[in-house]
Amino acid sequence: MKVVVSGGGTGGHIYPALALIHHIQKVDPSTEFLYIGTEKGLEKKIVEKEHIPFKTIEIQGFKRSLSLYNVKTVQLFFKAIKRSKELLEEFQPDVVIGTGGYVCGAVVYAAHKLNIPTMIHEQNSVAGVTNKFLSKYVDKVGICFPEVRTAFPEQKVVFTGNPRGQEVVEIDKEEGVLEQYGLKTGIPTILIFGGSRGALTINNAVLEAIPELVKKDYQVLYVPGNYYYEEVMKKMPQEHPNISVQPYIDQMPEVLVNVELVLARAGATTLAELTALGLPSILVPSPNVTNDHQTKNAKSLVDAGASVLIKDDELNGTSLVQAIDQILLQPDELQKMTLKAKEQGVPDASQRVYEVLQEISHS
Ligand SMILES: CC(=O)N[C@H]1[C@@H](OP(=O)(O)OP(=O)(O)OC[C@H]2O[C@@H](n3ccc(=O)[nH]c3=O)[C@H](O)[C@@H]2O)O[C@H](CO)[C@@H](O)[C@@H]1O
């Protein structure tokens, strides 16, 4: 089978795409892939590192009330469809899947125009603009939260879960992973990060909490994000033996299987990882996303007792330390949340998506 995968902008759209590719490479090594992204999105760096054939188109999103900018956006969109058609005609895929971001708007639409079977994957509990637009044209829509079902044509929807969940579950737990980051195995560990790009509120709260965190018997793997790393490092005290600060983690699945608790934004792909593994979490939904979708993403985990939610404007050094202590220092609570998180996971999501792709490519 020949598969075109397109998705970009942020890690939340890219990692599910890569997890799916990895899975298909395992179950059917003869499959050929082409990944179509943009030059500017995170996908260029992440996908090229994996040696997956990668081509780009130029595209941008709409902005509110910037009319000239939006005229250019429309022009670029038509150009991007033309370029996508050229790439598709050259590669001749059996099927095309879009995992979100503006880029897949053009690629999946172009595929539909060329009568190539298409699927989109919606990671969030609220449908993204691009996916809503594409859902009129595609053959299938894979979803991860039951509540998003009604946003799409009913007969096209398949509950698949997020492929990244399956990827993290299949990782073997190796010794010495925490040591690579200057931490120790066998000590309760919390991972703190703010999605694929970092989050200022979380960084401010962690910096405020450092004087308390350094006194704790647990350890902290703190990932402020590439963009914020240098500023954060300037504010860190000289001595912080139980706190490791890393700009970005390339091998997140290996880290996730070695920590007991996570504090993060409520991006959909992060949540898929946490639930597939059964990892308790403290979630701080970003207030800057469309339709407050991160709060809605977090809701099912919080309702199930798998996560604790702190609102962005209620996060500070004190509330952060309190929330961590209440879970990480209470083995019963930690265990209860672990079980609840696991109940929410979809550990075979890649296989489910792959089966849909096979079905539509043969129909
Ligand atoms: C601000 C914004 O628009 N965020 C959206 C974006 O988030 P974002 O790109 O942050 O996506 P997610 O939180 O869903 O996923 C982040 C991914 O990056 C990985 N990771 C993160 C940090 C790191 O150092 N290393 C690493 O590998 C995580 O393990 C995870 O796989 O896409 C998500 C999925 O559509 C949405 O739900 C989010 O609302």
Short mmCIF file of C-alpha atoms and ligand atoms in Angstrom, two decimals:
data_model
loop_
_atom_site.label_atom_id
_atom_site.label_comp_id
_atom_site.label_asym_id
_atom_site.label_seq_id
_atom_site.Cartn_x
_atom_site.Cartn_y
_atom_site.Cartn_z
CA MET A 1 0.00 0.00 0.00
CA LYS A 2 1.13 3.57 -0.67
CA VAL A 3 0.08 6.06 1.99
CA VAL A 4 0.27 9.84 2.10
CA VAL A 5 0.23 11.27 5.61
CA SER A 6 -0.24 14.96 6.25
CA GLY A 7 -0.49 16.84 9.51
CA GLY A 8 1.43 19.65 11.04
CA GLY A 9 1.98 22.81 12.95
CA THR A 10 2.33 21.36 16.44
CA GLY A 11 3.41 18.08 17.99
CA GLY A 12 -0.19 17.18 18.81
CA HIS A 13 -0.88 16.67 15.09
CA ILE A 14 2.52 15.24 14.12
CA TYR A 15 3.18 12.56 16.73
CA PRO A 16 -0.08 10.66 16.02
CA ALA A 17 0.86 10.66 12.32
CA LEU A 18 4.32 9.28 13.09
CA ALA A 19 2.95 6.71 15.52
CA LEU A 20 0.63 5.45 12.79
CA ILE A 21 3.51 5.25 10.29
CA HIS A 22 5.65 3.31 12.80
CA HIS A 23 2.81 0.86 13.40
CA ILE A 24 2.14 0.24 9.71
CA GLN A 25 5.89 -0.16 9.07
CA LYS A 26 5.81 -2.94 11.70
CA VAL A 27 2.73 -4.82 10.48
CA ASP A 28 3.28 -4.31 6.75
CA PRO A 29 6.90 -3.36 6.02
CA SER A 30 6.23 -3.13 2.27
CA THR A 31 4.07 0.01 2.75
CA GLU A 32 5.47 3.17 1.16
CA PHE A 33 4.93 6.57 2.77
CA LEU A 34 5.08 10.19 1.76
CA TYR A 35 4.63 12.83 4.48
CA ILE A 36 3.42 16.22 3.29
CA GLY A 37 3.97 19.12 5.69
CA THR A 38 5.20 22.72 5.68
CA GLU A 39 8.67 24.26 5.95
CA LYS A 40 7.70 26.28 9.00
CA GLY A 41 5.83 23.75 11.18
CA LEU A 42 7.52 21.50 13.74
CA GLU A 43 6.96 18.59 11.33
CA LYS A 44 9.96 19.44 9.15
CA LYS A 45 12.38 18.91 12.02
CA ILE A 46 10.57 15.95 13.57
CA VAL A 47 9.70 13.96 10.43
CA GLU A 48 13.01 14.48 8.64
CA LYS A 49 14.86 13.11 11.69
CA GLU A 50 12.97 9.85 11.08
CA HIS A 51 14.07 9.54 7.44
CA ILE A 52 10.50 9.37 6.18
CA PRO A 53 10.15 10.87 2.65
CA PHE A 54 9.00 14.43 3.30
CA LYS A 55 7.70 17.09 0.89
CA THR A 56 6.35 20.54 1.68
CA ILE A 57 3.63 22.89 0.53
CA GLU A 58 3.22 26.53 1.51
CA ILE A 59 0.06 27.38 3.44
CA GLN A 60 -1.07 29.57 6.33
CA GLY A 61 -4.09 29.90 8.59
CA PHE A 62 -6.75 32.62 8.65
CA LYS A 63 -6.39 35.46 11.14
CA ARG A 64 -9.28 37.41 12.57
CA SER A 65 -9.76 40.87 10.98
CA LEU A 66 -6.56 41.13 8.96
CA SER A 67 -8.12 41.34 5.53
CA LEU A 68 -4.96 41.64 3.40
CA TYR A 69 -3.36 38.76 5.25
CA ASN A 70 -6.48 36.69 4.62
CA VAL A 71 -6.48 37.49 0.90
CA LYS A 72 -2.98 36.02 0.81
CA THR A 73 -4.21 33.03 2.83
CA VAL A 74 -6.87 32.26 0.20
CA GLN A 75 -4.38 32.66 -2.65
CA LEU A 76 -1.93 30.35 -0.89
CA PHE A 77 -4.67 27.79 -0.26
CA PHE A 78 -5.44 27.50 -3.99
CA LYS A 79 -1.75 27.31 -4.80
CA ALA A 80 -1.32 24.66 -2.10
CA ILE A 81 -4.10 22.54 -3.60
CA LYS A 82 -2.40 22.71 -6.99
CA ARG A 83 0.98 21.75 -5.50
CA SER A 84 -0.65 18.94 -3.47
CA LYS A 85 -2.23 17.54 -6.63
CA GLU A 86 1.19 17.49 -8.31
CA LEU A 87 2.75 15.67 -5.35
CA LEU A 88 -0.14 13.18 -5.21
CA GLU A 89 -0.07 12.51 -8.95
CA GLU A 90 3.64 11.87 -8.74
CA PHE A 91 3.43 9.52 -5.69
CA GLN A 92 0.16 7.79 -6.67
CA PRO A 93 -1.05 6.87 -3.14
CA ASP A 94 -3.78 4.30 -2.45
CA VAL A 95 -4.98 6.35 0.47
CA VAL A 96 -4.42 9.74 2.14
CA ILE A 97 -4.79 10.54 5.84
CA GLY A 98 -4.77 13.99 7.45
CA THR A 99 -4.04 14.34 11.14
CA GLY A 100 -4.82 18.04 11.56
CA GLY A 101 -3.34 21.48 10.98
CA TYR A 102 -3.83 23.77 7.96
CA VAL A 103 -1.51 21.74 5.80
CA CYS A 104 -3.78 18.73 5.63
CA GLY A 105 -6.66 20.98 4.51
CA ALA A 106 -5.06 21.37 1.10
CA VAL A 107 -3.59 17.87 0.84
CA VAL A 108 -6.74 15.96 1.77
CA TYR A 109 -8.98 18.20 -0.33
CA ALA A 110 -6.67 17.73 -3.34
CA ALA A 111 -6.74 13.95 -2.80
CA HIS A 112 -10.54 13.99 -2.78
CA LYS A 113 -10.53 15.93 -6.06
CA LEU A 114 -8.29 13.23 -7.55
CA ASN A 115 -10.67 10.49 -6.33
CA ILE A 116 -8.13 9.05 -3.89
CA PRO A 117 -9.71 7.53 -0.72
CA THR A 118 -9.25 9.85 2.25
CA MET A 119 -9.49 9.86 6.03
CA ILE A 120 -8.99 12.52 8.69
CA HIS A 121 -8.09 12.00 12.31
CA GLU A 122 -9.51 14.38 14.93
CA GLN A 123 -7.56 14.17 18.18
CA ASN A 124 -9.61 16.68 20.16
CA SER A 125 -12.97 16.71 21.89
CA VAL A 126 -13.92 19.74 19.79
CA ALA A 127 -13.58 19.56 15.99
CA GLY A 128 -10.84 21.70 14.45
CA VAL A 129 -11.78 24.12 11.63
CA THR A 130 -9.78 22.23 9.01
CA ASN A 131 -11.27 18.89 9.95
CA LYS A 132 -14.80 20.27 9.92
CA PHE A 133 -14.25 21.58 6.41
CA LEU A 134 -12.67 18.32 5.24
CA SER A 135 -15.29 16.07 6.79
CA LYS A 136 -17.66 16.93 3.92
CA TYR A 137 -15.28 15.37 1.42
CA VAL A 138 -13.48 12.50 3.15
CA ASP A 139 -14.50 8.84 3.35
CA LYS A 140 -13.89 8.41 7.10
CA VAL A 141 -13.29 10.48 10.22
CA GLY A 142 -11.37 8.87 13.11
CA ILE A 143 -12.19 10.33 16.52
CA CYS A 144 -10.78 10.02 20.03
CA PHE A 145 -13.52 11.55 22.20
CA PRO A 146 -17.14 10.32 21.84
CA GLU A 147 -18.49 13.86 22.29
CA VAL A 148 -16.98 15.09 19.00
CA ARG A 149 -19.00 12.55 16.99
CA THR A 150 -21.88 14.94 16.31
CA ALA A 151 -19.56 17.51 14.69
CA PHE A 152 -19.12 15.22 11.67
CA PRO A 153 -21.37 13.34 9.21
CA GLU A 154 -22.52 10.41 11.33
CA GLN A 155 -21.97 7.60 8.82
CA LYS A 156 -18.30 8.56 8.38
CA VAL A 157 -17.27 8.54 12.03
CA VAL A 158 -15.17 5.73 13.55
CA PHE A 159 -13.95 5.80 17.14
CA THR A 160 -10.27 4.92 16.75
CA GLY A 161 -8.45 6.64 19.59
CA ASN A 162 -5.08 8.31 19.06
CA PRO A 163 -2.21 6.25 17.55
CA ARG A 164 0.27 7.82 19.93
CA GLY A 165 -1.48 5.93 22.74
CA GLN A 166 -0.58 2.59 21.15
CA GLU A 167 2.97 3.74 20.51
CA VAL A 168 3.68 4.58 24.14
CA VAL A 169 2.12 1.36 25.37
CA GLU A 170 4.37 -0.72 23.13
CA ILE A 171 7.56 0.87 24.48
CA ASP A 172 9.69 -1.46 26.61
CA LYS A 173 10.58 0.04 29.96
CA GLU A 174 14.35 0.40 29.91
CA GLU A 175 16.68 0.96 32.84
CA GLY A 176 18.69 4.14 33.09
CA VAL A 177 16.36 6.48 31.22
CA LEU A 178 16.05 8.95 34.10
CA GLU A 179 19.83 8.85 34.61
CA GLN A 180 20.22 10.28 31.11
CA TYR A 181 18.58 13.40 32.50
CA GLY A 182 20.63 13.47 35.71
CA LEU A 183 17.90 11.88 37.85
CA LYS A 184 17.71 8.58 39.74
CA THR A 185 15.69 5.41 39.20
CA GLY A 186 13.52 4.32 42.14
CA ILE A 187 12.53 7.77 43.38
CA PRO A 188 8.95 9.05 42.73
CA THR A 189 9.16 11.32 39.70
CA ILE A 190 6.91 13.98 38.25
CA LEU A 191 7.28 15.14 34.66
CA ILE A 192 6.25 18.75 34.03
CA PHE A 193 5.82 20.11 30.49
CA GLY A 194 3.51 22.49 28.64
CA GLY A 195 2.63 20.68 25.42
CA SER A 196 4.97 20.55 22.43
CA ARG A 197 5.81 24.26 22.58
CA GLY A 198 5.98 24.91 26.32
CA ALA A 199 3.63 27.11 28.37
CA LEU A 200 4.49 30.39 30.08
CA THR A 201 2.02 29.97 32.98
CA ILE A 202 3.42 26.57 33.85
CA ASN A 203 6.98 27.90 33.64
CA ASN A 204 6.21 30.85 35.92
CA ALA A 205 4.55 28.57 38.47
CA VAL A 206 7.44 26.09 38.45
CA LEU A 207 9.99 28.88 38.93
CA GLU A 208 7.97 30.21 41.86
CA ALA A 209 7.81 26.70 43.33
CA ILE A 210 11.51 25.84 43.00
CA PRO A 211 12.47 26.81 46.62
CA GLU A 212 9.86 24.28 47.85
CA LEU A 213 10.47 21.62 45.20
CA VAL A 214 14.21 21.38 46.00
CA LYS A 215 13.30 20.26 49.56
CA LYS A 216 11.12 17.34 48.41
CA ASP A 217 11.85 13.63 48.53
CA TYR A 218 10.53 13.25 44.99
CA GLN A 219 12.27 14.40 41.83
CA VAL A 220 11.13 16.59 38.96
CA LEU A 221 11.83 16.32 35.25
CA TYR A 222 10.94 19.78 34.06
CA VAL A 223 10.64 20.60 30.33
CA PRO A 224 9.96 24.33 29.79
CA GLY A 225 10.06 24.03 25.97
CA ASN A 226 12.77 25.11 23.51
CA TYR A 227 11.45 28.65 23.27
CA TYR A 228 11.53 29.33 27.05
CA TYR A 229 14.51 27.21 28.07
CA GLU A 230 17.25 29.87 28.20
CA GLU A 231 15.12 32.34 30.17
CA VAL A 232 14.16 29.63 32.63
CA MET A 233 17.76 28.51 33.10
CA LYS A 234 18.80 32.08 33.97
CA LYS A 235 16.31 32.00 36.84
CA MET A 236 17.16 28.54 38.20
CA PRO A 237 19.20 28.42 41.43
CA GLN A 238 22.74 26.96 41.26
CA GLU A 239 21.84 23.84 43.24
CA HIS A 240 18.79 21.77 42.31
CA PRO A 241 19.87 18.13 42.49
CA ASN A 242 16.35 16.66 42.39
CA ILE A 243 15.21 18.84 39.48
CA SER A 244 16.35 18.25 35.92
CA VAL A 245 15.56 20.97 33.37
CA GLN A 246 15.49 19.94 29.70
CA PRO A 247 14.54 22.17 26.75
CA TYR A 248 12.62 19.42 24.93
CA ILE A 249 12.39 15.63 25.16
CA ASP A 250 12.81 13.85 21.83
CA GLN A 251 12.07 10.41 23.25
CA MET A 252 8.95 11.22 25.26
CA PRO A 253 7.47 7.66 25.27
CA GLU A 254 10.59 6.33 27.05
CA VAL A 255 10.33 9.08 29.64
CA LEU A 256 6.60 8.64 30.20
CA VAL A 257 6.95 4.99 31.14
CA ASN A 258 9.50 5.95 33.80
CA VAL A 259 7.55 8.62 35.70
CA GLU A 260 4.69 8.35 38.23
CA LEU A 261 2.87 11.65 37.69
CA VAL A 262 2.58 14.30 34.96
CA LEU A 263 1.69 17.98 35.12
CA ALA A 264 0.88 19.33 31.65
CA ARG A 265 -1.44 21.24 29.36
CA ALA A 266 -4.46 19.23 28.16
CA GLY A 267 -3.48 18.76 24.53
CA ALA A 268 -5.28 15.76 23.07
CA THR A 269 -2.19 13.77 22.16
CA THR A 270 -0.69 14.23 25.61
CA LEU A 271 -3.96 12.92 27.09
CA ALA A 272 -3.91 9.89 24.79
CA GLU A 273 -0.43 9.04 26.08
CA LEU A 274 -1.44 9.45 29.72
CA THR A 275 -4.54 7.30 29.44
CA ALA A 276 -2.96 4.54 27.36
CA LEU A 277 -0.24 4.18 29.99
CA GLY A 278 -2.46 4.77 33.00
CA LEU A 279 -0.57 7.84 34.21
CA PRO A 280 -2.20 10.14 36.79
CA SER A 281 -2.02 13.82 35.91
CA ILE A 282 -2.51 17.40 36.95
CA LEU A 283 -3.89 19.26 33.93
CA VAL A 284 -3.71 22.98 33.27
CA PRO A 285 -5.75 23.52 30.08
CA SER A 286 -4.49 26.30 27.83
CA PRO A 287 -6.92 29.25 27.79
CA ASN A 288 -5.58 30.30 24.37
CA VAL A 289 -7.06 27.56 22.18
CA THR A 290 -10.17 27.56 19.99
CA ASN A 291 -13.45 26.99 21.84
CA ASP A 292 -11.58 26.23 25.07
CA HIS A 293 -11.09 22.72 23.69
CA GLN A 294 -8.37 21.75 26.17
CA THR A 295 -10.78 22.14 29.10
CA LYS A 296 -13.20 19.90 27.23
CA ASN A 297 -10.41 17.42 26.48
CA ALA A 298 -9.53 17.31 30.17
CA LYS A 299 -13.13 16.89 31.35
CA SER A 300 -13.51 13.15 30.76
CA LEU A 301 -10.27 12.41 32.62
CA VAL A 302 -11.16 14.69 35.49
CA ASP A 303 -14.71 13.27 35.72
CA ALA A 304 -13.29 9.75 35.76
CA GLY A 305 -10.92 10.59 38.61
CA ALA A 306 -7.78 10.13 36.50
CA SER A 307 -6.72 13.77 36.60
CA VAL A 308 -6.89 16.88 38.72
CA LEU A 309 -7.60 20.15 36.92
CA ILE A 310 -6.06 23.49 37.82
CA LYS A 311 -7.33 26.48 35.84
CA ASP A 312 -4.64 28.50 34.12
CA ASP A 313 -5.32 31.60 36.24
CA GLU A 314 -5.26 29.54 39.45
CA LEU A 315 -1.86 27.99 38.83
CA ASN A 316 0.98 29.40 40.89
CA GLY A 317 3.90 28.03 42.90
CA THR A 318 1.73 27.17 45.90
CA SER A 319 -1.13 25.46 44.05
CA LEU A 320 1.38 23.55 41.96
CA VAL A 321 3.28 22.10 44.94
CA GLN A 322 0.05 21.36 46.82
CA ALA A 323 -1.41 19.44 43.89
CA ILE A 324 1.77 17.42 43.38
CA ASP A 325 2.09 16.57 47.08
CA GLN A 326 -1.53 15.47 47.31
CA ILE A 327 -0.96 12.83 44.67
CA LEU A 328 2.71 11.89 44.62
CA LEU A 329 3.02 11.62 48.41
CA GLN A 330 -0.22 9.60 48.77
CA PRO A 331 0.33 6.08 47.40
CA ASP A 332 -3.40 5.18 47.62
CA GLU A 333 -4.44 8.24 45.64
CA LEU A 334 -1.72 7.61 43.08
CA GLN A 335 -2.85 4.02 42.61
CA LYS A 336 -6.51 4.94 42.33
CA MET A 337 -5.80 7.57 39.68
CA THR A 338 -3.53 5.17 37.80
CA LEU A 339 -6.38 2.66 37.40
CA LYS A 340 -8.86 5.35 36.40
CA ALA A 341 -6.49 6.75 33.79
CA LYS A 342 -5.91 3.34 32.27
CA GLU A 343 -9.66 2.74 31.91
CA GLN A 344 -9.81 5.74 29.57
CA GLY A 345 -7.02 4.59 27.26
CA VAL A 346 -7.20 3.12 23.74
CA PRO A 347 -4.06 0.98 23.49
CA ASP A 348 -4.77 -0.33 19.96
CA ALA A 349 -5.57 2.98 18.24
CA SER A 350 -2.95 2.66 15.45
CA GLN A 351 -4.31 -0.71 14.44
CA ARG A 352 -7.84 0.69 14.39
CA VAL A 353 -6.80 3.56 12.11
CA TYR A 354 -4.82 1.18 9.90
CA GLU A 355 -7.86 -1.06 9.47
CA VAL A 356 -9.96 1.90 8.35
CA LEU A 357 -7.27 2.90 5.85
CA GLN A 358 -7.18 -0.63 4.46
CA GLU A 359 -10.95 -0.72 4.21
CA ILE A 360 -11.28 2.56 2.28
CA SER A 361 -8.29 1.89 0.05
CA HIS A 362 -9.92 -1.36 -1.15
CA SER A 363 -13.43 -0.05 -1.59
C1 LIG B 1 -1.68 25.47 21.90
C2 LIG B 1 -2.35 24.48 20.99
O1 LIG B 1 -2.92 24.81 19.98
N1 LIG B 1 -2.30 23.21 21.41
C3 LIG B 1 -2.92 22.14 20.65
C4 LIG B 1 -1.82 21.25 20.10
O2 LIG B 1 -1.05 20.97 21.25
P1 LIG B 1 0.36 20.29 21.33
O3 LIG B 1 1.09 20.31 20.06
O4 LIG B 1 1.03 20.80 22.54
O5 LIG B 1 -0.16 18.82 21.47
P2 LIG B 1 -0.41 17.74 22.54
O6 LIG B 1 -0.35 18.19 23.93
O7 LIG B 1 -1.65 17.07 22.10
O8 LIG B 1 0.82 16.80 22.21
C5 LIG B 1 2.13 17.17 22.47
C6 LIG B 1 3.00 16.07 21.97
O9 LIG B 1 4.34 16.51 22.03
C7 LIG B 1 5.08 15.56 22.78
N2 LIG B 1 6.21 16.25 23.41
C8 LIG B 1 6.00 17.34 24.19
C9 LIG B 1 7.06 17.95 24.81
C10 LIG B 1 8.36 17.42 24.63
O10 LIG B 1 9.36 17.89 25.16
N3 LIG B 1 8.51 16.34 23.83
C11 LIG B 1 7.47 15.74 23.21
O11 LIG B 1 7.66 14.75 22.50
C12 LIG B 1 4.09 14.97 23.75
O12 LIG B 1 4.55 13.75 24.27
C13 LIG B 1 2.88 14.84 22.85
O13 LIG B 1 2.97 13.71 22.03
O14 LIG B 1 -2.38 20.11 19.44
C14 LIG B 1 -3.25 19.30 20.26
C15 LIG B 1 -3.74 18.11 19.42
O15 LIG B 1 -4.51 18.50 18.37
C16 LIG B 1 -4.40 20.14 20.82
O16 LIG B 1 -5.19 19.35 21.68
C17 LIG B 1 -3.81 21.32 21.58
O17 LIG B 1 -4.81 22.11 22.14
#
